[in-house]
C-alpha positions as a Markdown table, in Angstrom:
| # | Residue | x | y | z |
|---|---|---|---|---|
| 1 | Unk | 0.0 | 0.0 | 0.0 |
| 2 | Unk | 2.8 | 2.5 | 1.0 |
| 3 | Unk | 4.0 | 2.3 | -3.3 |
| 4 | Unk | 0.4 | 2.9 | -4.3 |
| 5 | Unk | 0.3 | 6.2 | -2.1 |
| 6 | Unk | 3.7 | 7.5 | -3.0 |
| 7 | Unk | 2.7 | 6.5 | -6.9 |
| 8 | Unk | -0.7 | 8.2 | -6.5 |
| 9 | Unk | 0.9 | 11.1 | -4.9 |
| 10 | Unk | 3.5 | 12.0 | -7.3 |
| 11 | Unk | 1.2 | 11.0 | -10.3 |
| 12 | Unk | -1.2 | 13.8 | -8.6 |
| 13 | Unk | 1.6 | 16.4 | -8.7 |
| 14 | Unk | 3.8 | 15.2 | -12.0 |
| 15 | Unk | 2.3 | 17.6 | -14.4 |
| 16 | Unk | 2.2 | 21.1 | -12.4 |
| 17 | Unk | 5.9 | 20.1 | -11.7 |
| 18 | Unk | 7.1 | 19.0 | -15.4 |
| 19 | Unk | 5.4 | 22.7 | -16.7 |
| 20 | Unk | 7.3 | 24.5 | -14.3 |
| 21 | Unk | 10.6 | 22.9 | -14.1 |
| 22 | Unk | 10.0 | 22.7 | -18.2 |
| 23 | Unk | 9.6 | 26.5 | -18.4 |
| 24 | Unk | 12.2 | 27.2 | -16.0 |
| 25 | Unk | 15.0 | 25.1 | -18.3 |
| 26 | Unk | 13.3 | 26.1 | -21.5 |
| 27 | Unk | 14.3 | 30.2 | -20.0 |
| 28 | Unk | 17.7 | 28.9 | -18.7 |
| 29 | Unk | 18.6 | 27.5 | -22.6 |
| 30 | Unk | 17.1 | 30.7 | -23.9 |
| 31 | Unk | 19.1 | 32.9 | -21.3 |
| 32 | Unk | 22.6 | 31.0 | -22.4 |
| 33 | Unk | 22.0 | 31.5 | -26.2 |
| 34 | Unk | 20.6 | 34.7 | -26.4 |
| 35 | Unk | 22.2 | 36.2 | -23.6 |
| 36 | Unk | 25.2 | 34.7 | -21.4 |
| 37 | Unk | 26.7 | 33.4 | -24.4 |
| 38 | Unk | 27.3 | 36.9 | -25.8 |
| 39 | Unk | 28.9 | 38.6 | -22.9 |
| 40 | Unk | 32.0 | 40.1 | -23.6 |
| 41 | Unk | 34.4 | 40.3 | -20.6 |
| 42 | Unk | 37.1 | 41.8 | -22.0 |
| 43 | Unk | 35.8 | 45.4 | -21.5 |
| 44 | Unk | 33.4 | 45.8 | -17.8 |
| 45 | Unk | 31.9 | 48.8 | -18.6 |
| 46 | Unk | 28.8 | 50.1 | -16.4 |
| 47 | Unk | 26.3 | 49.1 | -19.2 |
| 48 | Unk | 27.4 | 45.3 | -19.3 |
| 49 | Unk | 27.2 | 45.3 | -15.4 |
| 50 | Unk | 23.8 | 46.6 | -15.0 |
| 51 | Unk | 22.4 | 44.2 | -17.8 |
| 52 | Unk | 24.2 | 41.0 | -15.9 |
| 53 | Unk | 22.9 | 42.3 | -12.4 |
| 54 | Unk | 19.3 | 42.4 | -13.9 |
| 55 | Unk | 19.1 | 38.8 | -15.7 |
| 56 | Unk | 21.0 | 37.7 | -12.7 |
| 57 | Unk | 18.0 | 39.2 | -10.9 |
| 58 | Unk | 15.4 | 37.8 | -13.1 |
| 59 | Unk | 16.8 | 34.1 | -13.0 |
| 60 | Unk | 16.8 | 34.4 | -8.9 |
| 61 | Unk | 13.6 | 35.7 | -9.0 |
| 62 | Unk | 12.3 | 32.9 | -11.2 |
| 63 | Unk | 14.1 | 30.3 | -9.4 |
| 64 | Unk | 13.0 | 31.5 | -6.2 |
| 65 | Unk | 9.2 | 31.4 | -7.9 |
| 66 | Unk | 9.6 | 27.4 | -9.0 |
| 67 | Unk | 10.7 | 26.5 | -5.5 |
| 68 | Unk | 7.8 | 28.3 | -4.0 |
| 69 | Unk | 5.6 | 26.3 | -6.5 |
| 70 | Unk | 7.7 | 23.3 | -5.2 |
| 71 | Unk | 6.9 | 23.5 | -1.6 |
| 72 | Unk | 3.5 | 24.9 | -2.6 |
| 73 | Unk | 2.4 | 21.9 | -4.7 |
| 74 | Unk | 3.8 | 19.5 | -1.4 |
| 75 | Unk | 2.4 | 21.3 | 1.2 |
| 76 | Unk | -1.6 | 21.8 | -0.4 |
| 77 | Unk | -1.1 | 17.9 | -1.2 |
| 78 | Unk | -0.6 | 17.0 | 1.8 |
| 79 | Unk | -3.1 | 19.0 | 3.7 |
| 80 | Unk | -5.7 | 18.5 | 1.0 |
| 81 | Unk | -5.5 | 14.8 | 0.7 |
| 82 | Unk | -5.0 | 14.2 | 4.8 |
| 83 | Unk | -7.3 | 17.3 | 6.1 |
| 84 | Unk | -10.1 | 18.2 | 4.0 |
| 85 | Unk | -13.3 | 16.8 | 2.5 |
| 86 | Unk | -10.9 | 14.5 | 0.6 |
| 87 | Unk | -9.3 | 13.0 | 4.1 |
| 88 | Unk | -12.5 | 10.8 | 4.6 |
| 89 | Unk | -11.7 | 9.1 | 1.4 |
| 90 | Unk | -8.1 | 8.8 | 2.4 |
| 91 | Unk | -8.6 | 7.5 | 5.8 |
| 92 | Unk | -11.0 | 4.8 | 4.7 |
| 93 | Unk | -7.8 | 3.3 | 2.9 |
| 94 | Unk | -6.5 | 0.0 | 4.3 |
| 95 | Unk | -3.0 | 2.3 | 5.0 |
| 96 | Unk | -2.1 | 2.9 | 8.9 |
| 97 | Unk | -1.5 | 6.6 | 9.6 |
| 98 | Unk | 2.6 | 5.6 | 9.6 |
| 99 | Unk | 1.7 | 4.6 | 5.9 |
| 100 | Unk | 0.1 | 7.7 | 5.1 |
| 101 | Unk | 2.6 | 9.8 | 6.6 |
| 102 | Unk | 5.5 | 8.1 | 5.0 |
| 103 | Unk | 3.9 | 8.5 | 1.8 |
| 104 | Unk | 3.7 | 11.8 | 1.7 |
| 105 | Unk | 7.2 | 12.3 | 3.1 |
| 106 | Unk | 9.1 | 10.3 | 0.5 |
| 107 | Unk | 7.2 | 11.1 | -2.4 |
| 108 | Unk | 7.6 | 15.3 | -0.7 |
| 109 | Unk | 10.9 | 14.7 | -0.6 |
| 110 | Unk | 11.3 | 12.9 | -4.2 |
| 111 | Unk | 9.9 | 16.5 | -5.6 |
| 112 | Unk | 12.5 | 18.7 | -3.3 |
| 113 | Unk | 15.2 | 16.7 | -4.8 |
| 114 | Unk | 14.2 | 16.9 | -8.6 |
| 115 | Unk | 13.9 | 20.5 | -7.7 |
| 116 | Unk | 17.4 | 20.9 | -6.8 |
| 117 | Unk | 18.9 | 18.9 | -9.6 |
| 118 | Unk | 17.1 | 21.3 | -11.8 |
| 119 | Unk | 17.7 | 24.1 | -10.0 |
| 120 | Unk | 21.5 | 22.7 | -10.1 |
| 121 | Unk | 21.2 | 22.2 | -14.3 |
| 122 | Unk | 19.5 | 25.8 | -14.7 |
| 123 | Unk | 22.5 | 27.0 | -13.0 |
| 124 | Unk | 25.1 | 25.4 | -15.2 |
| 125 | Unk | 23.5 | 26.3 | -18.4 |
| 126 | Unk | 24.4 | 29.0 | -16.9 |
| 127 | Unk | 27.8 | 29.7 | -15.8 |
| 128 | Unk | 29.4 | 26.7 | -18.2 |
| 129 | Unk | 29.5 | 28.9 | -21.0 |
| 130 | Unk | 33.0 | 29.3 | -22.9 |
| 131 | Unk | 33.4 | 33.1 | -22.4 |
| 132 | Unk | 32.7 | 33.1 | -18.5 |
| 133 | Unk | 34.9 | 30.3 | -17.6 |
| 134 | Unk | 37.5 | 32.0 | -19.7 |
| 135 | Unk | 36.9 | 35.1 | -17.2 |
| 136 | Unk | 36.8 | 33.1 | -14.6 |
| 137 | Unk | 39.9 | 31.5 | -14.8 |
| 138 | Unk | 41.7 | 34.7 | -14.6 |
| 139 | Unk | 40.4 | 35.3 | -11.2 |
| 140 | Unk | 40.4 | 31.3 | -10.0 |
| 141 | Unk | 43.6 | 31.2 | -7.5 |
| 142 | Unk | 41.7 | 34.1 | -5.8 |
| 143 | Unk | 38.6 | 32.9 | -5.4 |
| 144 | Unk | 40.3 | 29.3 | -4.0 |
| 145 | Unk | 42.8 | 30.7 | -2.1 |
| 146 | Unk | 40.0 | 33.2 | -0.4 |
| 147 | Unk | 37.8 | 29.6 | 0.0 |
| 148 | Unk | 40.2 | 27.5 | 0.9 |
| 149 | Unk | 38.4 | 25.1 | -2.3 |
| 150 | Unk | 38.0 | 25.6 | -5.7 |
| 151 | Unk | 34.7 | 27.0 | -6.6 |
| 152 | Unk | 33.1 | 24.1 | -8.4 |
| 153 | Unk | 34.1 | 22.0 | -4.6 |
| 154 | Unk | 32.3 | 24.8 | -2.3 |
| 155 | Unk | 29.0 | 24.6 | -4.8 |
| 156 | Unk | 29.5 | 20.3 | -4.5 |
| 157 | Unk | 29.0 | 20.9 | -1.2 |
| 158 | Unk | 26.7 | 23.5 | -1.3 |
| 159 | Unk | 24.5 | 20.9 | -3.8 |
| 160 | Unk | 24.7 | 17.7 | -0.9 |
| 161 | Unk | 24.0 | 20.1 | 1.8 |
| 162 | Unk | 20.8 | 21.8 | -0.1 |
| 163 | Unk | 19.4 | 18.0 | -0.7 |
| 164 | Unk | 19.8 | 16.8 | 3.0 |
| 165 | Unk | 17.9 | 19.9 | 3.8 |
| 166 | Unk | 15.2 | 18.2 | 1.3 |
| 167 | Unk | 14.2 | 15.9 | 4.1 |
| 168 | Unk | 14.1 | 18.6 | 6.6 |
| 169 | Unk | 12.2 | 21.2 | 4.5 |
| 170 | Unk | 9.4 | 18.1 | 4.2 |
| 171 | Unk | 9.1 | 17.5 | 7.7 |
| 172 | Unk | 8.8 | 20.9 | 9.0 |
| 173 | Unk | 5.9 | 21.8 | 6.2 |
| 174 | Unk | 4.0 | 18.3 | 7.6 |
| 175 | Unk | 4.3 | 19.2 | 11.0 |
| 176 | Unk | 3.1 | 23.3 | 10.9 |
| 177 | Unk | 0.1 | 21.6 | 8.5 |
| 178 | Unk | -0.5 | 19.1 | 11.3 |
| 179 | Unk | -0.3 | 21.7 | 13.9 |
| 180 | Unk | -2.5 | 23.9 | 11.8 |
| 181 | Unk | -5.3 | 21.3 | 11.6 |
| 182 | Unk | -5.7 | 21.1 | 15.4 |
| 183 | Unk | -7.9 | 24.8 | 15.1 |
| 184 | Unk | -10.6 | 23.7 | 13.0 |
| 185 | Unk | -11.5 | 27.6 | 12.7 |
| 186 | Unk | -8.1 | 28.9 | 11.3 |
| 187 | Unk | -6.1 | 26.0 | 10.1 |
| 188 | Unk | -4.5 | 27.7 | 7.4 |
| 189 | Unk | -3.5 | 30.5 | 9.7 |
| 190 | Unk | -3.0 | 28.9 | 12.6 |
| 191 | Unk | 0.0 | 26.8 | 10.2 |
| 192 | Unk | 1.6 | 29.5 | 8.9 |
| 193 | Unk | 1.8 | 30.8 | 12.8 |
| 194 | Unk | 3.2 | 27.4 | 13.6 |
| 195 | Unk | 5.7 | 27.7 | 11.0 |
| 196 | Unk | 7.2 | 30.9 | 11.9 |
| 197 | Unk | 6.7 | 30.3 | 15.6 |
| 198 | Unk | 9.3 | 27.1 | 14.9 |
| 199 | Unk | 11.3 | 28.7 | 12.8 |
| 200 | Unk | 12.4 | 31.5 | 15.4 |
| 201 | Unk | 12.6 | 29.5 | 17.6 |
| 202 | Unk | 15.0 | 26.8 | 15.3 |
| 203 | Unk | 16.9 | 30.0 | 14.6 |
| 204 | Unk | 17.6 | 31.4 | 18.2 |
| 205 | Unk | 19.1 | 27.9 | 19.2 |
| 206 | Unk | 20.9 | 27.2 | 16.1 |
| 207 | Unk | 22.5 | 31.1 | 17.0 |
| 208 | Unk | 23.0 | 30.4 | 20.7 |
| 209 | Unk | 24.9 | 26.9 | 18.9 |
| 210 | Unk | 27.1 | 28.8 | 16.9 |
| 211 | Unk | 28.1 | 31.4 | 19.7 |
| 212 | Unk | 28.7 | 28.3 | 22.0 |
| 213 | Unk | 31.0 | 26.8 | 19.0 |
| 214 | Unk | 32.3 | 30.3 | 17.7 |
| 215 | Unk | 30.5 | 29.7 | 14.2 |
| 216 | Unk | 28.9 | 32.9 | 13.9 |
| 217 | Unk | 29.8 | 34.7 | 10.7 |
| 218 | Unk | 31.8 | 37.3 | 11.8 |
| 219 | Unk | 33.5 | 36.4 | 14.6 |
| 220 | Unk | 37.5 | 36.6 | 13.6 |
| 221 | Unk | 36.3 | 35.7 | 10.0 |
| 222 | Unk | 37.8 | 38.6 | 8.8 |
| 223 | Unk | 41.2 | 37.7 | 9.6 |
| 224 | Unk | 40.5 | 33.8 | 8.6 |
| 225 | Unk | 43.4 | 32.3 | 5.9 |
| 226 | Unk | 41.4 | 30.2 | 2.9 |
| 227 | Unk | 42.1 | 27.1 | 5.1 |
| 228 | Unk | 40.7 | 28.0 | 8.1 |
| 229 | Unk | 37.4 | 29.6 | 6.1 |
| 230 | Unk | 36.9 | 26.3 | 5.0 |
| 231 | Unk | 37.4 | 24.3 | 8.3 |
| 232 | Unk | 34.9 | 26.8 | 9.5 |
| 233 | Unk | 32.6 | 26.4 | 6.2 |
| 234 | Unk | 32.9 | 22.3 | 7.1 |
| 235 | Unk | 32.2 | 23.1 | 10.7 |
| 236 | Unk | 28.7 | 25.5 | 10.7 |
| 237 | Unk | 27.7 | 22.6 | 7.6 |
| 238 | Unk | 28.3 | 19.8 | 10.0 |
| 239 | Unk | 26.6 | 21.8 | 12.5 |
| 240 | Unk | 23.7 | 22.9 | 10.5 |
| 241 | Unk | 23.3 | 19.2 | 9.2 |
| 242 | Unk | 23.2 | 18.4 | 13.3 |
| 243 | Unk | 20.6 | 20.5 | 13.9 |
| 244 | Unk | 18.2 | 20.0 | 10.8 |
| 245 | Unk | 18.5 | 16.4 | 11.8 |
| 246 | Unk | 17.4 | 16.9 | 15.7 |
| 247 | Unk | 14.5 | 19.1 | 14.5 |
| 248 | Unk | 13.0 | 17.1 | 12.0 |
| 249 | Unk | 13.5 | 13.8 | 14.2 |
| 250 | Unk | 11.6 | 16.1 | 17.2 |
| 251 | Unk | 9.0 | 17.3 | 14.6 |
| 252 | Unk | 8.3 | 13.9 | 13.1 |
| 253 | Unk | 7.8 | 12.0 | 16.2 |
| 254 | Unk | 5.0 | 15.7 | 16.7 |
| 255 | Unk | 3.7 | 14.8 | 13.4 |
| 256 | Unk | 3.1 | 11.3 | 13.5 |
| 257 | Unk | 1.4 | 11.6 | 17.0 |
| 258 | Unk | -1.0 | 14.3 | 15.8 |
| 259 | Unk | -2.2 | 11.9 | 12.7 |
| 260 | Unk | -2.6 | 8.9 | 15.0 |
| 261 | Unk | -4.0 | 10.3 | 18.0 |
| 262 | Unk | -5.3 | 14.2 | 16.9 |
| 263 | Unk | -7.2 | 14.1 | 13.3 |
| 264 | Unk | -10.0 | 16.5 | 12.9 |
| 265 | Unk | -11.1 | 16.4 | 9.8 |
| 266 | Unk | -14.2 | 18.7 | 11.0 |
């Protein structure tokens, strides 16, 4: 039963997704041709700077715009098929609420990851263009030795530490929906209140964590060599790892009490 939900559940989802994430590589192609691949570098004059800060601005903007579709398309799924008119049809299932949840996680975080490896393509289409890796290799041994790694390792690293947070960025969406669903009157509102409410409060102990281990940017950072900036970068990702891990363990065991114990599907 657990492969029929996750199969339903991204076969709900598939083509919103494949439109967006279509579009968003069909604008990244176009961007690279008609744009990126005509840059010349030679010359920075004010006029070539302002039209790369405003595609550069565009692309974020439409990146940050999928990913909000991302999370959107998870999070209404799950509160839709678990929490509405729809939920009696889902709970008569022969699926425990364990089933249900895990469903709904893995396929969640199935779409979180195929967001970042497009997000990860779009990007290269990007920046893999002949004439800015040319101008970028001029300036390479700075940009490592400032690092402490090469460029392409810090974004590795950057990538694997995006797609753990896949599994975290599930958990906390299930958890302020579950939440939510406990005040029949303002369950939408009463979720995003439980979302920021966890969020500050994630934040205030992930801060006291990094005073405690002297990880907070800007704390003798200035006068870090390349080599000790990356022992830090290693360090506040190990600790950040640490902490996304203890939150969304604490917020699933939440979760998964709430649907066994504290459905209202009133």
């Amino acid at each position: 039963m657990l492969g029929k939900l996750i199969k339903f559940d991204l076969k709900s989802g598939a083509r919103i997704f494949l439109l967006l994430h279509g579009i968003l590589l069909a604008v990244a192609l176009a961007g690279r041709l008609l744009f990126m691949d005509h840059l010349d570098f030679s010359e920075m004059t004010p006029a070539l700077l302002s039209s790369i800060v405003l595609f550069a601005s565009l692309m974020l903007f439409l990146l940050i715009a999928v990913c909000f579709c991302t999370w959107l398309l998870i999070a209404a799924r799950f509160y839709r098929s678990l929490f509405t008119g729809e939920g009696y049809l889902t709970w008569t299932l022969p699926a425990s609420a364990v089933e249900h949840l895990w469903a709904k996680i893995i396929s969640g975080i199935m779409w979180y990851v195929a967001d970042c490896i497009v997000v990860a393509a779009v990007t290269l289409i990007l920046v893999t263009g002949k004439n800015i890796t040319d101008a970028y290799s001029a300036v390479a041994p700075e940009v490592t030795a400032e690092l402490g790694m090469p460029l392409s390792s810090f974004g590795f690293y950057m990538f694997i530490l995006m797609m753990i947070s896949c599994f975290s960025s599930v958990i906390t969406t299930y958890f302020c929906i579950a939440v939510g669903q406990l005040f029949p009157a303002h369950r939408v509102l009463c979720a995003i209140a439980a979302y920021f409410i966890s969020g500050l409060v994630v934040q205030t102990v992930s801060m006291g964590l990094m005073f405690l281990f002297r990880l907070f940017p800007g704390i003798n950072l200035s006068v870090r060599t390349g080599e000790q900036l990356a022992q830090y970068l290693f360090s506040a990702i190990g600790l950040s790892i640490i902490i996304m891990l203890a939150v969304s363990i604490a917020e699933y065991i939440a979760t998964h009490y709430i649907m066994k114990k504290k459905i209202n599907l009133l």
